[in-house]
Amino acid sequence: MVHRKGCPFGSTACLTDIELHTRQGSPTLSDLGVSMEAAVVSAAHGAMGSLLRKLGDLLTDKYRLLKGAKGQIMFLKAELEHMHAFLKKISDTDEPDEQDKCWAKEVRELSYDIEDSINEFMLHVECKSSSKPRGFMRFINRSMNLLTTMDTRHEVAKELECLKRRVMEVSERRMRYKVDGAVSKPNNTGIDLRLLALYAESADLVGIEGPRDDIIQLMDDKGVPASELKVLSIVGFGGLGKTTLANEIYRKLNRQFQCHAFVSVSQKPNIRKIFISILSQVDSLLAREHTMESWDDNEFISALRKFLFDKRYLIVIDDIWSDSAWRIIKCALPKNKNGSRLITTTRIETVAMACCTDHPEYVYKMKPLSDQDSRRLFFRRIFGSEVACPLYLKDVSAEILKKCGGMPLAIITISSLLASNPNKQKEQWDYVRNSLGSNLEVSSSLEGMRQILNLSYINLPHYLKTCMLYLGIYPEDCTIFRDDLIWQWVAEGFISKVERTDPEDVAKRYFNELINMSMIQPVDTEYTGEVMSCRIHDMILDLILHKSREENFITVTDDIQDMTKQHEKIRRLSLHLDGDIDDKTVGSMHLSQTRTLALFGTSSYLPPFILFKHLRVLTIEMSQMTTLPILDLTGIGHLFLLRHLKIIARNHLDVLLPNKLGGLQQLETFRMDIGRFTSGLPSTRELPSDIIHMSQLLHLIVPWGIRFPDGIGNMKSLRILRGFSLGSNSLDNIKALGELTNLTHLSVKCFPLPKNSLSGHEEAARWMNVLRTCIKKLRNLRHLCMDVSGLVPASLNHFQKFYGSLYLTVPEWIPELSALYDLSLRVREVCEDDFAMLAQLPSLTYLKLNIEGVPRDKIMIRGNVFSVLKHFRVFCRRLLCLTFEEGAMPKLERLILEFNAHEWDRYGTAPVGMEHLLDLKEVYVYIGGLRANVSNRRGAESALRRAIDMHPGRPTAKIVCRADGYLSFVDMSFDCGVSDNVRDESEDQKDAESCST
C-alpha cells in the first residue's frame, strides 16, 4: 500500500479487499466487553482512576496501616470519588465555565500528586516484604524491619493528613465559588468499522486535476525561456491541500528530470537536515560515501551547487514558514540553464512572494474546494455517493459544508464524525452544524480551523482523547511507529486492564479508531491491512499542543530556558533540541513528578536523571548529527516506575548502562536501536546482570553481538526478543530460549562465528541442534527471523512471518508454512521447482528473495499460482530470466527488481509477460553499474522500461540506475524486527522517489 506524502485527504490511495475484510472482521471494543471509561489515567480525569484503585488496595491487610491512617484513606477515597464524578461530568461539556475548568484542573493536579505519594509508600512496603533473610539474621532484620516499618507508617499517616487537608481545601473552594459543572452533552456513539470502506473512497483525490494542470502550464510558460530556472510557489491556508497538490505534480513530472527531491521545511527548520535530505535524494552515492556530521552549511551548499550545476532538476520545498529560511535554502540551488524547476509551498503570502521575487505571477494561490467537489468528498465519505443522502439531511448538509468552507481537512474530519453515527439522525447533524459556529464564514484564520478540528476532538471518547494528546510528544512531520506508540500508551496507564483482554490489543484498537476517524494519517500499511505507522497533520498537531497546554498534559519545548517560565508541574516533557545546550538552570526546575521524558533532535544533551523520580516513559531519538561518543544512562537505576525505555540513534552511538537495573522492576520495554551499548566498563558488550529478574519485561530489542547474562529462562513474560546472537551467548542460554514460551517474535543470528574453523563448525552444529529443540517448544511464536542454514523449524504451521538466510536453495519444508503471509529468503540459487514450492503457500502476500549466485535457468511463473501475493521483491547479481504466464500472480500490486547490469548485452533480458500481472500498480527497478559500461546500463534501463510500458494498466515506474555502484545486500539485509516490512517499504519508496532516472 502506498500512501501519498503529506496528503490531508486521508492519504491512502485505496484499501484493498483483504485490508477491508481484515479490519471489518475485527471485533470492536464493545464486542469484547471492554469498558471505554475504565482508562486508569486520562487527560480529562488525571490519575483519578488509577488513584482510586490504589486507595482501595491500601485498605487491604497487605499494607497493615495504622487505624487512623485507614480512616484518612477512607475519607480521601470517598471525597475523591465525588471529585471523579465531577470530572466525568465536566469533561462531557462542550464549553465549560471558566470556574469549572479551573477547578477541574486543580483536581487533576491533585490526583497526580496524591498518586505519586501513594506509589512511594507502596514501593517502600513491597521492597520490605521482598526481603527474606534466614536464621539469626532473619530475627535481627525482622526486628529492625518492624521498627522502620512502624516509622514508615507514622510518616504515611502524617502525609495522609496533609493530603486530606489539600483535598478539603479544594472541596471548600468548589463550594465557595459554587462550581457545579451542570451543563453536559451525551457521549458520542461508537465507531463504525465500515468507515474503512468509506475511507478508501475518500482517498481518491477530489478537485486536484485543475490546480495540477494549471501549475504545470505555469511551469511551461512561454514568457520565460524554457531553459531558465523557474520557481513556483503554492500558497494557502493550512489544510487546503498544498502539499498534496505539490506532491501530485512531483509524481507526474519527476521522470522528466535528471534528479529530483521532495523535502519539508516546517515551522522551525533544521537547515542541515534539509540539506542532507536534498543531497541524499539527488545524489545518494555521494551521501553514502561522505561523512557529513562535521559539515557546516557552506559545505552543504557547495556540494549541492556543484552537483546540480549541470543537471536538470526538480525540487519541491514544502511548508516554508519564513523568507529567511528560503533565502538560505535557495543558496544551494543554482540558477542553471538546463530547464530546472523549483516548487515551494507555504501558508504565508509574503514568503511565497519572496520565493518568486522575479516573477510574482508564478505565485499560485490555493483555493478551497468548489461546492461540487466539497459535496463529492463529503457525501462519498458518509454515504458512498451524493445520491444516497436522504432528503431530510440535504439542507443541514449544505449548511455544514458552507461552514467547512471548502477545506478538505475540515470536510474529512466532520464527515468522519457523522459517518460514525449509524442512525444518521437529523438531531445529531443539527448538533454538529450548531457547534461549528460562524467563524469560518468571515475569516480563514487558524482559530477557524481549530474550531472545526476541536469539534472532532470533543466528540472523541475520553480514552481516545488521552491517546490523541499523547501524540504531541512527537516533532512535526515525524513518522510514528504504531508499536512504539501503543507500548508508551500502556506504560503511561492510558489503557484499561480488563480481564482476559491484552492491553496491547486494546491499544491497537485505539490506534485503529484514530486512523478511522482521520485524526492521524496512515503512512505504512502491512500486507494484512494493518497500519504500522502514522503521521499527524500540522493543523491537528496544533490542536493537540493547544489542548495539552490548556490541561497541562504535555510540555513541549525546543529551548531549555523556556522551562524556567513554567509555573505548573511538568507532567510530561518533550524536548526537541539541536546543538549545544546551556543547562545551568535545569537543576532549579521541579521535574520529580514528570511521567514521560522524550528527547528528539541532534543534541547530545541529557537532563540529569536524578531530577526525575516518577518517570514511566523514557524515549531518546537522536539523529545522525550528534557527536557524543557515549550516552550515559547509568543514572536511571532509581526510576522505580519506569516501564518503557527506548534509545534510537541513527549513527553508531555507544550507550553506557548501569551494571544493574535493580530499581526498574516495572520495566516492560527495553529497546536499544543503536551502534552498541555497554554496562559498567566501556569494554564490555553485555546486558546488565539482573535484567533476567525483570518479571514484567515484554519487549527486549538489542543490537547484534550483545551477551545476555545466564538465566534468560527466567524471563517468562517476554513476547519479543530481537538481537539474540548465538556466538555471543552460552550454550545454557541458547537452551533457555525454549523456556520463553510466551515469545511471539524471535530473531537469532549465528554471530559471531567461533574463531577456530574446525571446532567452530562443531560448535555451530551444537548451536543448531539446541536451537532446533528450543523452537519446537515455542508454540506461540508467529514471527521468526534467523540466519541459520540447515535449521528446520519444527511445528511450522503457526508461523506468519519467516525471514531466513544462508540457505543453498529454497528449503523443502517451506510449503509446510501454511499460515505464512510474509517470507524473506536469502539463498545461493533458485530454479523453477523452487518457485513451484513457494506457490504452494496459500496465504503468502509478501515474498522477498535475495539470490546470491548468478541465475542460470529460466523461471516460468505459471498461471493461477501465488493467488494472493501482493508484493514480490527479488535481488540477484544478474536479473532472473522471468516469464509470467497469463493468470500468474493475479493480485500482485508491487514488483521490485534489483540486479547488476554487468554483461547485460550477453545475458540480460527483461521479464516477459509483465502485462499479465493485471493488478500491478508499481514497479521499482534498481540497477547496479559496477564494471558495467554505459551501453549495458542504458540497455538494461531501456529494456525494463519497454517491458513496463507494455502493461495496459500503466503502473507507476521508478527506475534507479546507480552508475558507479554495485548493488549489495543492504536492502535485503538480515534485520528483522517488529516492523520489518514497513521499514523495507519505506526504503523502497524513499529510494525510488529520490533516485529515479
Coordinates of N, CA, C and O in Angstrom, one line a residue, residues 562-619:
D562 N 13.1 28.1 28.3 CA 11.7 28.3 28.4 C 11.1 27.6 29.5 O 10.0 28.0 30.0
M563 N 11.7 26.5 29.9 CA 11.1 25.7 31.0 C 11.2 26.4 32.3 O 10.4 26.1 33.2
T564 N 12.0 27.4 32.5 CA 12.1 28.2 33.7 C 10.9 29.0 33.9 O 10.6 29.5 35.0
K565 N 10.1 29.3 32.8 CA 8.9 30.1 32.9 C 7.7 29.3 33.2 O 6.6 29.8 33.3
Q566 N 7.9 27.9 33.3 CA 6.8 27.0 33.6 C 6.4 27.1 35.0 O 7.2 26.8 35.9
H567 N 5.2 27.6 35.3 CA 4.8 27.8 36.7 C 4.1 26.5 37.2 O 4.0 26.3 38.4
E568 N 3.6 25.6 36.3 CA 2.9 24.4 36.8 C 3.9 23.2 36.8 O 5.0 23.3 36.1
K569 N 3.5 22.2 37.5 CA 4.4 21.0 37.5 C 4.4 20.4 36.1 O 3.3 20.3 35.4
I570 N 5.5 19.9 35.6 CA 5.6 19.3 34.3 C 5.3 17.8 34.4 O 6.1 17.1 35.0
R571 N 4.2 17.4 33.8 CA 3.8 16.0 33.9 C 4.4 15.2 32.8 O 4.8 14.0 33.1
R572 N 4.5 15.7 31.6 CA 5.2 15.0 30.5 C 6.0 16.1 29.7 O 5.5 17.1 29.4
L573 N 7.2 15.7 29.4 CA 8.2 16.7 28.9 C 8.7 16.2 27.6 O 9.3 15.0 27.5
S574 N 8.6 16.9 26.5 CA 9.2 16.6 25.2 C 10.2 17.7 24.8 O 9.8 18.8 24.6
L575 N 11.4 17.3 24.7 CA 12.5 18.3 24.3 C 12.9 18.0 22.9 O 13.4 16.9 22.6
H576 N 12.9 19.1 22.1 CA 13.3 19.0 20.7 C 14.5 19.9 20.6 O 14.4 21.1 20.4
L577 N 15.7 19.3 20.7 CA 16.9 20.1 20.9 C 17.9 19.8 19.8 O 18.1 18.6 19.4
D578 N 18.6 20.8 19.4 CA 19.7 20.7 18.4 C 20.9 21.6 18.9 O 20.7 22.7 19.5
G579 N 22.1 21.1 18.7 CA 23.3 21.9 19.0 C 23.6 21.8 20.5 O 23.1 21.0 21.3
D580 N 24.5 22.7 20.9 CA 24.9 22.8 22.3 C 23.8 23.4 23.2 O 23.2 24.3 22.8
I581 N 23.7 22.8 24.4 CA 22.6 23.3 25.3 C 23.3 23.8 26.6 O 24.1 23.2 27.2
D582 N 22.8 25.0 27.0 CA 23.2 25.5 28.3 C 22.2 25.1 29.4 O 21.0 25.5 29.3
D583 N 22.6 24.2 30.3 CA 21.6 23.6 31.2 C 21.9 24.1 32.7 O 21.5 23.5 33.6
K584 N 22.4 25.3 32.8 CA 22.7 25.9 34.1 C 21.4 26.0 35.0 O 21.5 25.9 36.2
T585 N 20.3 26.3 34.3 CA 19.1 26.5 35.1 C 18.3 25.2 35.3 O 17.3 25.3 36.0
V586 N 18.7 24.1 34.7 CA 17.9 22.9 34.8 C 17.8 22.4 36.2 O 16.7 21.9 36.7
G587 N 18.9 22.5 37.0 CA 18.8 22.0 38.3 C 17.8 22.6 39.2 O 17.4 22.0 40.3
S588 N 17.4 23.8 38.9 CA 16.4 24.5 39.7 C 14.9 24.2 39.4 O 14.0 24.6 40.1
M589 N 14.8 23.4 38.3 CA 13.4 23.0 37.9 C 12.9 21.8 38.7 O 13.6 21.0 39.1
H590 N 11.6 21.8 38.8 CA 10.9 20.7 39.6 C 10.4 19.7 38.5 O 9.4 19.9 37.9
L591 N 11.2 18.6 38.4 CA 10.8 17.6 37.4 C 10.6 16.2 38.0 O 10.4 15.2 37.3
S592 N 10.5 16.2 39.3 CA 10.4 14.9 40.0 C 9.1 14.2 39.7 O 9.0 13.0 39.8
Q593 N 8.0 14.9 39.3 CA 6.7 14.3 39.1 C 6.5 14.2 37.6 O 5.3 13.9 37.2
T594 N 7.5 14.3 36.7 CA 7.3 14.1 35.3 C 7.2 12.6 35.0 O 8.0 11.8 35.5
R595 N 6.2 12.3 34.1 CA 5.9 10.9 33.9 C 6.5 10.4 32.5 O 6.7 9.2 32.4
T596 N 6.7 11.3 31.6 CA 7.3 10.9 30.3 C 8.4 12.0 30.0 O 8.1 13.2 30.2
L597 N 9.5 11.5 29.6 CA 10.6 12.3 29.1 C 11.0 11.8 27.7 O 11.4 10.7 27.5
A598 N 10.7 12.7 26.7 CA 11.1 12.4 25.3 C 12.0 13.4 24.8 O 11.8 14.6 24.9
L599 N 13.1 12.9 24.2 CA 14.1 13.8 23.6 C 14.3 13.5 22.2 O 14.5 12.3 21.8
F600 N 14.3 14.5 21.3 CA 14.4 14.4 19.9 C 15.4 15.4 19.4 O 15.5 16.5 20.0
G601 N 16.1 15.1 18.3 CA 17.0 16.1 17.7 C 18.4 15.7 17.6 O 18.7 14.5 17.8
T602 N 19.3 16.6 17.3 CA 20.7 16.3 17.1 C 21.5 16.5 18.3 O 22.7 16.2 18.4
S603 N 20.9 17.2 19.3 CA 21.7 17.5 20.6 C 22.0 16.2 21.4 O 21.2 15.3 21.5
S604 N 23.2 16.2 22.0 CA 23.6 15.1 22.8 C 23.2 15.4 24.3 O 23.6 14.6 25.2
Y605 N 22.5 16.4 24.5 CA 22.1 16.8 25.9 C 21.2 15.8 26.6 O 20.2 15.4 26.0
L606 N 21.5 15.5 27.8 CA 20.6 14.7 28.6 C 20.4 15.4 30.0 O 21.3 15.8 30.6
P607 N 19.1 15.7 30.4 CA 18.9 16.3 31.7 C 19.3 15.3 32.8 O 19.3 14.1 32.6
P608 N 19.8 15.8 33.9 CA 20.2 14.9 35.0 C 19.0 14.0 35.4 O 18.0 14.5 35.8
F609 N 19.3 12.7 35.4 CA 18.2 11.8 35.8 C 17.8 11.8 37.3 O 16.7 11.4 37.7
I610 N 18.7 12.4 38.1 CA 18.4 12.5 39.5 C 17.3 13.4 39.7 O 16.6 13.4 40.8
L611 N 17.0 14.3 38.7 CA 15.8 15.2 38.9 C 14.5 14.5 38.8 O 13.5 15.1 39.1
F612 N 14.5 13.3 38.2 CA 13.3 12.6 37.9 C 13.1 11.5 38.9 O 14.0 10.9 39.4
K613 N 11.8 11.3 39.3 CA 11.5 10.3 40.3 C 10.4 9.4 39.9 O 10.4 8.2 40.2
H614 N 9.4 9.9 39.2 CA 8.2 9.2 38.9 C 8.0 8.9 37.4 O 6.9 8.8 36.8
L615 N 9.2 8.8 36.7 CA 9.2 8.6 35.2 C 8.6 7.2 34.8 O 9.1 6.2 35.4
R616 N 7.7 7.2 33.9 CA 7.2 5.9 33.3 C 7.8 5.6 32.0 O 8.0 4.5 31.6
V617 N 8.0 6.7 31.2 CA 8.5 6.5 29.8 C 9.7 7.4 29.6 O 9.7 8.6 29.9
L618 N 10.8 6.7 29.1 CA 12.0 7.5 28.7 C 12.3 7.1 27.2 O 12.6 5.9 27.0
T619 N 12.2 8.0 26.3 CA 12.5 7.7 24.9 C 13.4 8.8 24.4 O 13.2 10.0 24.6

